[in-house]
JSON list of C-alpha atoms in Angstrom, two decimals:
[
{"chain": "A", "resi": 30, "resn": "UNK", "atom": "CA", "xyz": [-23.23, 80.65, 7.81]},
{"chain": "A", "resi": 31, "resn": "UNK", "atom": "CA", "xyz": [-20.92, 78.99, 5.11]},
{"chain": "A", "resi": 32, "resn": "UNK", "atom": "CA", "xyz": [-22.84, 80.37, 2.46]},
{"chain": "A", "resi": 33, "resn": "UNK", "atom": "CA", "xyz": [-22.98, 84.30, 3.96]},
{"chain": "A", "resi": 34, "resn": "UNK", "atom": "CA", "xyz": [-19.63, 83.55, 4.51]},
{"chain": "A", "resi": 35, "resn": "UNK", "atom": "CA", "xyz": [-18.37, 82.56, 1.33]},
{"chain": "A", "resi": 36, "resn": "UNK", "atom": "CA", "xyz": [-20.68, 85.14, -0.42]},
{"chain": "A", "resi": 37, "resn": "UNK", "atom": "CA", "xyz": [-20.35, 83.39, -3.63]},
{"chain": "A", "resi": 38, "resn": "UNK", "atom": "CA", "xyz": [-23.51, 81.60, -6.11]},
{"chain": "A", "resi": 39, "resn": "UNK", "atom": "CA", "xyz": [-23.45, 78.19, -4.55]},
{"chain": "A", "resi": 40, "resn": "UNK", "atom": "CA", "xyz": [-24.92, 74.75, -5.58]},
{"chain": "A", "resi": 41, "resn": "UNK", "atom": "CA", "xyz": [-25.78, 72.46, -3.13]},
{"chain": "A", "resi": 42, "resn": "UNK", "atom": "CA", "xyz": [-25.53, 68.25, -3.62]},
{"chain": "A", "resi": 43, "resn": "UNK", "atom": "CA", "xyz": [-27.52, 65.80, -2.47]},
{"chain": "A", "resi": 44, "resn": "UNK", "atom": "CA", "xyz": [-28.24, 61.64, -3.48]},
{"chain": "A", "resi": 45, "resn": "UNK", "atom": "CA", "xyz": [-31.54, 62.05, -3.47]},
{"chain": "A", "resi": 46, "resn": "UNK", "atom": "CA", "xyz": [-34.90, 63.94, -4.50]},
{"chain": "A", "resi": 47, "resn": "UNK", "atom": "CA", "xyz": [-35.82, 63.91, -0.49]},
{"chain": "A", "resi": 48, "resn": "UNK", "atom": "CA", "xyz": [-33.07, 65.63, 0.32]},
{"chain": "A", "resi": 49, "resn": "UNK", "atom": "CA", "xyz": [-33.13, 67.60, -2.61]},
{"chain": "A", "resi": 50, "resn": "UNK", "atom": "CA", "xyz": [-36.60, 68.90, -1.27]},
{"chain": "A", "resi": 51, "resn": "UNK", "atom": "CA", "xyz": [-35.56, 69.04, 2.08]},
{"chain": "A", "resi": 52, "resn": "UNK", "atom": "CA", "xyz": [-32.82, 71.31, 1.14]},
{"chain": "A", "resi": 53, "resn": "UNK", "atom": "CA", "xyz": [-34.88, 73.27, -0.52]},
{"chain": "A", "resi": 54, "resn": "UNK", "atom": "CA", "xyz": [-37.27, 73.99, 2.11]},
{"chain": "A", "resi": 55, "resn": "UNK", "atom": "CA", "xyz": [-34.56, 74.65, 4.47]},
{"chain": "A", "resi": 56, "resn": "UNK", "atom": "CA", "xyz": [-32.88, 77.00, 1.97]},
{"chain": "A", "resi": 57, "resn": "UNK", "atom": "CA", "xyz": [-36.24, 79.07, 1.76]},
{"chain": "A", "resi": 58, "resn": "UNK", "atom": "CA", "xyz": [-36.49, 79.68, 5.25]},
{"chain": "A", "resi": 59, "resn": "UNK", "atom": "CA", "xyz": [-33.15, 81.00, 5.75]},
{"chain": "A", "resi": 60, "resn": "UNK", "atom": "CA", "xyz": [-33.00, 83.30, 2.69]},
{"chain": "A", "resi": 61, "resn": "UNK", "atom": "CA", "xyz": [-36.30, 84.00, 1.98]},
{"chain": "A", "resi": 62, "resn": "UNK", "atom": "CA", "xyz": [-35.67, 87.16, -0.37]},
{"chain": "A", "resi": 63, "resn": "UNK", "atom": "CA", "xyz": [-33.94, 85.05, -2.89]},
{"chain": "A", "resi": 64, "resn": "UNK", "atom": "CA", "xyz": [-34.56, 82.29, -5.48]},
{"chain": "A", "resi": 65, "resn": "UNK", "atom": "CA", "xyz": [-33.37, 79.00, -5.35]},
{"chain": "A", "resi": 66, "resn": "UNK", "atom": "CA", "xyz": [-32.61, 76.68, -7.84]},
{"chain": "A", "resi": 67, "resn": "UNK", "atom": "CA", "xyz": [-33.49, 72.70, -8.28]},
{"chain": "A", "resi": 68, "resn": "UNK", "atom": "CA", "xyz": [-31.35, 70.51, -10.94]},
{"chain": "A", "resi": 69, "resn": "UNK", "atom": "CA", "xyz": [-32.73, 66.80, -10.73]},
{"chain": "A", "resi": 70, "resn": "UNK", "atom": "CA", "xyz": [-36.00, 65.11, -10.39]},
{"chain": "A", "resi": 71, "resn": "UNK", "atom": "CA", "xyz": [-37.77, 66.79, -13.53]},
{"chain": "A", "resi": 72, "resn": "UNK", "atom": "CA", "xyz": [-36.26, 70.04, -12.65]},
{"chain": "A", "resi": 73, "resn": "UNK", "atom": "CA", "xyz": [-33.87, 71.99, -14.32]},
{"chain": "A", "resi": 74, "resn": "UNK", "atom": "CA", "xyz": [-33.64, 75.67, -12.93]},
{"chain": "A", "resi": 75, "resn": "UNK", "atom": "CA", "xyz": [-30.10, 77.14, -12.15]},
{"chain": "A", "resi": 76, "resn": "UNK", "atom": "CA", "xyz": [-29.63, 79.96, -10.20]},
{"chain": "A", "resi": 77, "resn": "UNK", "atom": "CA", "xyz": [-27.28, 81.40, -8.13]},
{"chain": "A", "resi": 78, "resn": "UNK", "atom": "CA", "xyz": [-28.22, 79.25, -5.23]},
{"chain": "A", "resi": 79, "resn": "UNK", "atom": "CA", "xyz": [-28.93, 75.80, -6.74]},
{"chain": "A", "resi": 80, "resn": "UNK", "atom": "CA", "xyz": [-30.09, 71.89, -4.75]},
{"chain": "A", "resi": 81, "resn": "UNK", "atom": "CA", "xyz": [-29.22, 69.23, -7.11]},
{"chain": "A", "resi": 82, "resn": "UNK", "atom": "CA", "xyz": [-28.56, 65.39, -7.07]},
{"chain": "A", "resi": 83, "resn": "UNK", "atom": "CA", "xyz": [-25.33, 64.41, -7.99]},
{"chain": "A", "resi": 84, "resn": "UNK", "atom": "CA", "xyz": [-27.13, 62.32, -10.70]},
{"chain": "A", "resi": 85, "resn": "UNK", "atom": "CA", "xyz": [-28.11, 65.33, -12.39]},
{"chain": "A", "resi": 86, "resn": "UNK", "atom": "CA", "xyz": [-24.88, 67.64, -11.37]},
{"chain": "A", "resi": 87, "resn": "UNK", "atom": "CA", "xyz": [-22.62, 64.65, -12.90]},
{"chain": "A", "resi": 88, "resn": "UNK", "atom": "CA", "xyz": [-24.24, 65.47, -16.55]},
{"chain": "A", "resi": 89, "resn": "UNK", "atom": "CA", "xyz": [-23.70, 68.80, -16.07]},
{"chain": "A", "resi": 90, "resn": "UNK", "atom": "CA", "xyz": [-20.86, 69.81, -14.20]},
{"chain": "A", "resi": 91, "resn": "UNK", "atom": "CA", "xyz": [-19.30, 69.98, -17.70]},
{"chain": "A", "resi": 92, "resn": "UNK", "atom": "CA", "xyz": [-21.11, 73.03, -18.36]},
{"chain": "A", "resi": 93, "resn": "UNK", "atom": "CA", "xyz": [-21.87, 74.31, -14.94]},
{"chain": "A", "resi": 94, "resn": "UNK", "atom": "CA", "xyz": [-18.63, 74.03, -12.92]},
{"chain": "A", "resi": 95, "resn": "UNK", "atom": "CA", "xyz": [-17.09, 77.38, -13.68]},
{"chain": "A", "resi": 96, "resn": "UNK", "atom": "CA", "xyz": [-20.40, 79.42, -12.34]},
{"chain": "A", "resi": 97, "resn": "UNK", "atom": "CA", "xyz": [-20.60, 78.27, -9.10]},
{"chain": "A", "resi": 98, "resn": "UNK", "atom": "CA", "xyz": [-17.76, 79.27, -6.34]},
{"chain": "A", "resi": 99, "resn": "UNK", "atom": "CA", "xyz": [-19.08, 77.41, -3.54]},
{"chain": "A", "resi": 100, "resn": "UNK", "atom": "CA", "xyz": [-19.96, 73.44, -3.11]},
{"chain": "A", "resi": 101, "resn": "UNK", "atom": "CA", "xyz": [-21.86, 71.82, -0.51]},
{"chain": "A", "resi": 102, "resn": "UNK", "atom": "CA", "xyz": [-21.71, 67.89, -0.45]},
{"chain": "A", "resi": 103, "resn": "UNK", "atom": "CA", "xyz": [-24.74, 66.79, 1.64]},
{"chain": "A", "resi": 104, "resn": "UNK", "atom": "CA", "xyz": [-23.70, 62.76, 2.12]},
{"chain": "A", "resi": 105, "resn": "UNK", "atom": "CA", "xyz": [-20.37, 63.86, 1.21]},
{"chain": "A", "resi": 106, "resn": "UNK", "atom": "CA", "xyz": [-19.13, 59.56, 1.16]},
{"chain": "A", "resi": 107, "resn": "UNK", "atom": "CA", "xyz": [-21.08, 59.25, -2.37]},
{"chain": "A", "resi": 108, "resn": "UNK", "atom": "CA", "xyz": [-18.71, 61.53, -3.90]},
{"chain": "A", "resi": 109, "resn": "UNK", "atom": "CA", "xyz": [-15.77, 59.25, -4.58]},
{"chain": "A", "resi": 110, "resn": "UNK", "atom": "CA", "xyz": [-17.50, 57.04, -6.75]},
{"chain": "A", "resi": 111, "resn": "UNK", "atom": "CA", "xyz": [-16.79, 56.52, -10.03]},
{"chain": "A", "resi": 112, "resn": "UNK", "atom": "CA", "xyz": [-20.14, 58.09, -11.23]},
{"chain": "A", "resi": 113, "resn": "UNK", "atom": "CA", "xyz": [-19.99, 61.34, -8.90]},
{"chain": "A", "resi": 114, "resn": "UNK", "atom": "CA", "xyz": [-16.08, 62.40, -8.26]},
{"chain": "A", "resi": 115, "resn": "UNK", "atom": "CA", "xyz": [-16.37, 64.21, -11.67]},
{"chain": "A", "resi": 116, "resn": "UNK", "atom": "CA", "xyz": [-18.25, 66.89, -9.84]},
{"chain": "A", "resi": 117, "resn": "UNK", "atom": "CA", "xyz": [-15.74, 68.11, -7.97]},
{"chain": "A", "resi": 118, "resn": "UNK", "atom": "CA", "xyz": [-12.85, 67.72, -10.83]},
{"chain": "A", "resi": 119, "resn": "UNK", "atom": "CA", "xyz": [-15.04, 69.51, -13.06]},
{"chain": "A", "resi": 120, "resn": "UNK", "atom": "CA", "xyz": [-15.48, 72.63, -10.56]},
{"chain": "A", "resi": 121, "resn": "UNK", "atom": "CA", "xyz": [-13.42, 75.59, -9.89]},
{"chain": "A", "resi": 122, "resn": "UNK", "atom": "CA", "xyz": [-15.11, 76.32, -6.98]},
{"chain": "A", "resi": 123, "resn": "UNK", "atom": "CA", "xyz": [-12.39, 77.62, -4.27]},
{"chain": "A", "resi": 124, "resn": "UNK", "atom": "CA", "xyz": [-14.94, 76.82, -1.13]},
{"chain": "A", "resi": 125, "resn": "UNK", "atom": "CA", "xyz": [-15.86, 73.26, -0.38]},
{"chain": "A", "resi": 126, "resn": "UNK", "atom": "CA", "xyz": [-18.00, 71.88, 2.15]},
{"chain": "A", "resi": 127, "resn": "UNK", "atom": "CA", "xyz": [-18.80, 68.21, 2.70]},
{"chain": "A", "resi": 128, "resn": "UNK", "atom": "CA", "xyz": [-21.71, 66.65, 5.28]},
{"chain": "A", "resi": 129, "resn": "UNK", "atom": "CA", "xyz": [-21.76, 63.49, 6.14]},
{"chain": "A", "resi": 130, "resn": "UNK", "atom": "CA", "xyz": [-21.88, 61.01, 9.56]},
{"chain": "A", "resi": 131, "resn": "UNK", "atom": "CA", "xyz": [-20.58, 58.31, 7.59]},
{"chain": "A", "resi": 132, "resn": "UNK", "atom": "CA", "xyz": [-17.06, 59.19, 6.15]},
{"chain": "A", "resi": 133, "resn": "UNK", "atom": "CA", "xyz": [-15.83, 55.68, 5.65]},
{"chain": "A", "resi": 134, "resn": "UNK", "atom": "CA", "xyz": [-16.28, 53.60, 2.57]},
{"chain": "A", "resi": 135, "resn": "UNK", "atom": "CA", "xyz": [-15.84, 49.89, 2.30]},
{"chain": "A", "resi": 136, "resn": "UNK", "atom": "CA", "xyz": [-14.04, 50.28, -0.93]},
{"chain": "A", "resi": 137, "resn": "UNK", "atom": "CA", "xyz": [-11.40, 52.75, 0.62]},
{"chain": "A", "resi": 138, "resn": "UNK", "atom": "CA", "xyz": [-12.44, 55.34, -1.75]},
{"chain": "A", "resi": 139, "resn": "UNK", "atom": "CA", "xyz": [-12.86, 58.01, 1.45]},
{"chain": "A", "resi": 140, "resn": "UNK", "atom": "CA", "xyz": [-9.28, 58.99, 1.76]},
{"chain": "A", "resi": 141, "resn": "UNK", "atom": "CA", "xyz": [-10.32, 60.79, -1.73]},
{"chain": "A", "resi": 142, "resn": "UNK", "atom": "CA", "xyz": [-11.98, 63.02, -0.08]},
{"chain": "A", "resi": 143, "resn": "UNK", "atom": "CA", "xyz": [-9.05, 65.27, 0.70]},
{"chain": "A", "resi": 144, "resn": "UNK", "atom": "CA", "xyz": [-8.35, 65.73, -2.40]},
{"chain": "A", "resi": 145, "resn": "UNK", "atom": "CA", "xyz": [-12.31, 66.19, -3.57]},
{"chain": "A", "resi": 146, "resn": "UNK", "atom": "CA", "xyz": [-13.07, 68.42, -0.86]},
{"chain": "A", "resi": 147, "resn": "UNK", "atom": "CA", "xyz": [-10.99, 69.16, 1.37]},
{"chain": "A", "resi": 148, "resn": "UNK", "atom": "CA", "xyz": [-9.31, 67.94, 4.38]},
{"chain": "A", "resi": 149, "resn": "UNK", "atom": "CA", "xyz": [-11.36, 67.02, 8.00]},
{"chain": "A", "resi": 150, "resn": "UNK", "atom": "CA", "xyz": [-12.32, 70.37, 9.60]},
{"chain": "A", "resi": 151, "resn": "UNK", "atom": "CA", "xyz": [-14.78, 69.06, 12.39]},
{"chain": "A", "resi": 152, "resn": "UNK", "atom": "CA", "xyz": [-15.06, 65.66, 13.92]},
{"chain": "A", "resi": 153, "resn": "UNK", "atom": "CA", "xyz": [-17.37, 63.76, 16.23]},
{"chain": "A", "resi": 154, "resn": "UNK", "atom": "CA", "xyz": [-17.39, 60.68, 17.17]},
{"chain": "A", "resi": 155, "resn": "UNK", "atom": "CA", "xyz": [-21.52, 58.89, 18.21]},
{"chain": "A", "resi": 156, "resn": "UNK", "atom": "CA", "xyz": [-19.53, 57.87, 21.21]},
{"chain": "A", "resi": 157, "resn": "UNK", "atom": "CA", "xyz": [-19.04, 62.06, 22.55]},
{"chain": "A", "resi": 158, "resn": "UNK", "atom": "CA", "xyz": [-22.83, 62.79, 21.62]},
{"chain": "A", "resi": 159, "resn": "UNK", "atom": "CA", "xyz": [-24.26, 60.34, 24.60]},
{"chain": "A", "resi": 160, "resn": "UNK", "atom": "CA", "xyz": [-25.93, 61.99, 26.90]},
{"chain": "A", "resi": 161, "resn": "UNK", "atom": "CA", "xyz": [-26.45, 65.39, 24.65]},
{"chain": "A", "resi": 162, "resn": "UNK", "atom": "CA", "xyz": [-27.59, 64.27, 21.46]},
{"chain": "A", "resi": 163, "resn": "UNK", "atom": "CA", "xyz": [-27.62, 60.50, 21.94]},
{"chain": "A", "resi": 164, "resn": "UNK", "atom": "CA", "xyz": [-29.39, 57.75, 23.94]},
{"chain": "A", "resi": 165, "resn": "UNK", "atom": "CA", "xyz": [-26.71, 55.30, 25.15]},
{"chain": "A", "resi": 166, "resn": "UNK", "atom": "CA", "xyz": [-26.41, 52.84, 22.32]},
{"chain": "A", "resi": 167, "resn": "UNK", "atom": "CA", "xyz": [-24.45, 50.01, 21.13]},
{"chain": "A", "resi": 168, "resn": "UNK", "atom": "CA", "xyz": [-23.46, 48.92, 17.83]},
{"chain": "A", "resi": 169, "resn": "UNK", "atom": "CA", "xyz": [-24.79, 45.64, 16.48]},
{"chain": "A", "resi": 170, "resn": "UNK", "atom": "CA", "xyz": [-24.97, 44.65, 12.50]},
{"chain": "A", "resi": 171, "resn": "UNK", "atom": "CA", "xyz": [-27.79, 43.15, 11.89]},
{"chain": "A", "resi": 172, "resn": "UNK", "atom": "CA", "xyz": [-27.97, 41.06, 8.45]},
{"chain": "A", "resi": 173, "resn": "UNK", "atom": "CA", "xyz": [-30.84, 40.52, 6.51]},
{"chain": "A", "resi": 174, "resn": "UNK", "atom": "CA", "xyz": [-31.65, 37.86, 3.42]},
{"chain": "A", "resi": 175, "resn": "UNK", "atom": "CA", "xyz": [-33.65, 38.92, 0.50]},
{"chain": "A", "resi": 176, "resn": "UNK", "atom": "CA", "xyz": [-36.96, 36.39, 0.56]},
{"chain": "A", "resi": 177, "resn": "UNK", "atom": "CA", "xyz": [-36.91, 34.22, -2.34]},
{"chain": "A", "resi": 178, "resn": "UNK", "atom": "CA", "xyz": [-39.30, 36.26, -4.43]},
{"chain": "A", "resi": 179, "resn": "UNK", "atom": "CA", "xyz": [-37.32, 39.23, -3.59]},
{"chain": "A", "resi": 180, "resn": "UNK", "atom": "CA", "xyz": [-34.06, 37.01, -5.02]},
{"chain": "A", "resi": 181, "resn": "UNK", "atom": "CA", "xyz": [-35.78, 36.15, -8.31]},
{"chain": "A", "resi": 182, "resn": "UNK", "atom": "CA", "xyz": [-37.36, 39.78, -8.89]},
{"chain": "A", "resi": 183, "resn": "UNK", "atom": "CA", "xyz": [-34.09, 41.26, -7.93]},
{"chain": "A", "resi": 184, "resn": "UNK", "atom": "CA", "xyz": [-31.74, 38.96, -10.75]},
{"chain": "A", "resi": 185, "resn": "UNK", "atom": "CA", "xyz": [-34.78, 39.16, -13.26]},
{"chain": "A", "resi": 186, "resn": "UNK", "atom": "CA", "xyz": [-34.35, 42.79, -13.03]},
{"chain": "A", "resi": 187, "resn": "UNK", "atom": "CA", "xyz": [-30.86, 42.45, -13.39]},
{"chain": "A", "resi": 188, "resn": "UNK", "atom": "CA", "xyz": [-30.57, 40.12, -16.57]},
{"chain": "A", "resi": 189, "resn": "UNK", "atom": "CA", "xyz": [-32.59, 42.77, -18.13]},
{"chain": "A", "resi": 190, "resn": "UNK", "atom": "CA", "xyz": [-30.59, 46.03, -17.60]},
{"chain": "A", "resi": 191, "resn": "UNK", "atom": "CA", "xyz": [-27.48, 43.98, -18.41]},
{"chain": "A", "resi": 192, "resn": "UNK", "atom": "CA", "xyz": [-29.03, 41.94, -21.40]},
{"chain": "A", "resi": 193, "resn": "UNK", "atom": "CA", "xyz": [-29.38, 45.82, -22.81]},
{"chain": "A", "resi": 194, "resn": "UNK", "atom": "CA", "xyz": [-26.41, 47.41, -21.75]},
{"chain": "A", "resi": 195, "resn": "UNK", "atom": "CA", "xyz": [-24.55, 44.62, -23.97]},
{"chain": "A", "resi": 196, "resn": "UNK", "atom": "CA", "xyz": [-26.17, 45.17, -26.66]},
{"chain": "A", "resi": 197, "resn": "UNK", "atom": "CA", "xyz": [-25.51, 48.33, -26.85]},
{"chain": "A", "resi": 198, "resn": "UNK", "atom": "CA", "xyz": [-22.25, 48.14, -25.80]},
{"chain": "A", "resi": 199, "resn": "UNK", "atom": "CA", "xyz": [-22.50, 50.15, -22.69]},
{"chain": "A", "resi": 200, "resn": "UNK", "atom": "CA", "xyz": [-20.17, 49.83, -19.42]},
{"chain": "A", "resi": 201, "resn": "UNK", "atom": "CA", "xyz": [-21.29, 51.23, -16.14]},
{"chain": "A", "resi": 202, "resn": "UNK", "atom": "CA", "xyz": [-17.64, 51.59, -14.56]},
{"chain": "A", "resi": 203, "resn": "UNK", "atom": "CA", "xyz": [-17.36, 55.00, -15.85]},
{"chain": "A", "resi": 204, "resn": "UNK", "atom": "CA", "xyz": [-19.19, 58.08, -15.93]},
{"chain": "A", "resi": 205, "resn": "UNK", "atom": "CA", "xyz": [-19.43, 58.14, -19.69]},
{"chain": "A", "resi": 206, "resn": "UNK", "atom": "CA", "xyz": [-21.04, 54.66, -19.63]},
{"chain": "A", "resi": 207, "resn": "UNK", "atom": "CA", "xyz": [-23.59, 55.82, -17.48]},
{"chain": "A", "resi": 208, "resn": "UNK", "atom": "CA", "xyz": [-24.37, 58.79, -19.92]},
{"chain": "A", "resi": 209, "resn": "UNK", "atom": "CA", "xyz": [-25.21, 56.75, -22.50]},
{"chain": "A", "resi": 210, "resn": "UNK", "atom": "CA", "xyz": [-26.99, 54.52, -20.55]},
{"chain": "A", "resi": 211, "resn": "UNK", "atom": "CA", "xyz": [-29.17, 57.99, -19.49]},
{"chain": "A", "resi": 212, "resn": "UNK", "atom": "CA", "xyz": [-29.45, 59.08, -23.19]},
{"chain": "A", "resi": 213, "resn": "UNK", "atom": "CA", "xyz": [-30.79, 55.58, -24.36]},
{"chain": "A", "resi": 214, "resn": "UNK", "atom": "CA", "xyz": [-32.96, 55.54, -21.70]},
{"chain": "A", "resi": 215, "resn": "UNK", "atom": "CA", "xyz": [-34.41, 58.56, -23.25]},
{"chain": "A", "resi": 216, "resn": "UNK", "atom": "CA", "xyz": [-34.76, 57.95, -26.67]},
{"chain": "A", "resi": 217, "resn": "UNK", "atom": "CA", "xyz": [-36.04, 54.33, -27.04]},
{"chain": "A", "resi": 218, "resn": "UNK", "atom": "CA", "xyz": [-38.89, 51.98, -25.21]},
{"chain": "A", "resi": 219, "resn": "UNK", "atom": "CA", "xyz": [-35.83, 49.42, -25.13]},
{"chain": "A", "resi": 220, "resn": "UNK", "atom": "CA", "xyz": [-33.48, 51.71, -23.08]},
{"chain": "A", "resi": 221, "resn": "UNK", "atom": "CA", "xyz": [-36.12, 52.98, -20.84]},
{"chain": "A", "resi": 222, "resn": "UNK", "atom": "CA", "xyz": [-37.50, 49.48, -19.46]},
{"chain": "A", "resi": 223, "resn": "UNK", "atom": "CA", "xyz": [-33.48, 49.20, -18.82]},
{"chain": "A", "resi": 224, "resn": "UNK", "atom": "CA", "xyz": [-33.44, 51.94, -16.89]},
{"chain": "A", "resi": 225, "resn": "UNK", "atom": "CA", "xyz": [-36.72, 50.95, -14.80]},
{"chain": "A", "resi": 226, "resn": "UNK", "atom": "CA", "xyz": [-34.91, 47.56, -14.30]},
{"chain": "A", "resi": 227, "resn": "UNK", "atom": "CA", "xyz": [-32.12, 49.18, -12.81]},
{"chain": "A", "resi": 228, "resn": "UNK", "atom": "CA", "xyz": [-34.13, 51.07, -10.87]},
{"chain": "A", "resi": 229, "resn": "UNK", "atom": "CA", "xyz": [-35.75, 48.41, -9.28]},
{"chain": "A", "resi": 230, "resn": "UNK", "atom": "CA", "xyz": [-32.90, 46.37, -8.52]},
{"chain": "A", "resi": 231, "resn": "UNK", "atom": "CA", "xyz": [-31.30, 49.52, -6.78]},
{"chain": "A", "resi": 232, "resn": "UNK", "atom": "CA", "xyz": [-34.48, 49.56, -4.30]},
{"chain": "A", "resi": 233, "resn": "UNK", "atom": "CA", "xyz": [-34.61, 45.87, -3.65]},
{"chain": "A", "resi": 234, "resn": "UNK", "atom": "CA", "xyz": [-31.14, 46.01, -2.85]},
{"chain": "A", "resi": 235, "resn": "UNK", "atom": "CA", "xyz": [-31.17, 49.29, -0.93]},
{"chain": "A", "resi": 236, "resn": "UNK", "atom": "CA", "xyz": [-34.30, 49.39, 0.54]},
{"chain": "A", "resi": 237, "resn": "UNK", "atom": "CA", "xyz": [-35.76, 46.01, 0.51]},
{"chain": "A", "resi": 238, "resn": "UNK", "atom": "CA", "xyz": [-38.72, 45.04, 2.93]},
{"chain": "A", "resi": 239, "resn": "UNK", "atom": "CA", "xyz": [-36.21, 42.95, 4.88]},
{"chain": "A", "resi": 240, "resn": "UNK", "atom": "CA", "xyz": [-35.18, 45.61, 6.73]},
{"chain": "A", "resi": 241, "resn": "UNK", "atom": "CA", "xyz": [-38.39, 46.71, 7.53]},
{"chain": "A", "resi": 242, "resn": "UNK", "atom": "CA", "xyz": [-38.92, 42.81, 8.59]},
{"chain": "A", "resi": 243, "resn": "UNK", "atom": "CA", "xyz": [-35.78, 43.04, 10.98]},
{"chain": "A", "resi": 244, "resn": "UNK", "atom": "CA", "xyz": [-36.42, 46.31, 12.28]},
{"chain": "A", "resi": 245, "resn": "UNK", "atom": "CA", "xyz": [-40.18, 45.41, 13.32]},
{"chain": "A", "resi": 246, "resn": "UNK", "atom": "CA", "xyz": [-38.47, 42.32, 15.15]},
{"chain": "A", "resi": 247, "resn": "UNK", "atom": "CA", "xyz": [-35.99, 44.43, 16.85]},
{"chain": "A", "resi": 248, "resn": "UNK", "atom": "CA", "xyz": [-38.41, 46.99, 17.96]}
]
């Protein structure tokens, strides 16, 4: 309905290729006469309705934020990060939407939103949906340790994306850092067992077996 509504060429941002595909799908169903676009994983094929990652949207908002008059942020808490808020300060786009059942950030960063997006339009709290949506529930953190293989694989990984980065004089804290660190990781064998190092940390530390290990003992 935002989209009809808006009745401008659109891009639509997700963190990952899942949703990226799941978008896509959903996107294809709904306007089935018309072409959509995918920016990330591999692709790179911008039209006027467009799913890409904000990975791939931060390299090239540069060049793509004056086509697009609508924004979608699927997940819309990853956008005040360092690497991803230049999305929306690159774009002119007038309509803004952001998704997400997780507004708040632990760094704070979330009150940027307003200023990103927009300001809160519609609100829920887990607590209304019981009974509709939701089971009763309670909340309960449950903490997990990384197994001491997990540890060593996780800092080995580490050392090595960092060993690089200082050689080539590379910082992560801002977006341009992480450009480099893209570009290297396309042009040399060096850069791009940096990159797979960083990649592997990221899953061990964002989707490490231990949680699969906790939820089997919950369940």
């Amino acid at each position: 309905l935002a989209l009809c509504w808006a009745g401008r060429e659109s891009l639509v941002l997700v963190p990952t290729l899942d949703l990226m595909q799941q978008w896509y799908a959903l996107l294809r169903l709904a306007f089935p006469q018309q072409e959509i676009g995918l920016l990330g994983g591999g692709y790179h094929e911008v039209m006027p309705l467009t799913v890409a990652t904000y990975d791939s949207a931060s390299r090239h908002m540069e060049r793509l934020g004056n086509r697009f008059g609508t924004l979608i942020f699927d997940e819309a808490h990853h956008l005040p990060s360092e690497f991803y808020r230049s999305i929306a300060e690159d774009a002119l786009a007038p309509y803004r939407l952001g998704l997400t059942a997780t507004p708040e950030r632990s760094d704070g960063r979330h009150t940027d939103l307003v200023e990103l997006i927009g300001p809160t339009v519609y609100r829920k709290q887990p607590e209304e949906l019981i009974g509709a949506v939701l089971a009763a529930f309670r909340i309960q953190p449950v903490w997990v340790e990384l197994s001491a293989e997990e540890r060593a694989l996780y800092r080995q990984a580490l050392d090595e994306r960092n060993q690089f980065l200082k050689t080539q004089r590379i910082g992560l804290g801002s977006l341009q850092g992480w450009n480099r660190f893209v570009m290297c990781s396309a042009r040399t064998a060096e850069g791009r067992r940096a990159m797979q190092a960083h990649q592997q940390a990221r899953r061990i530390a964002l989707a490490t077996p231990a949680k699969l290990r906790a939820l089997a003992e919950i369940l």
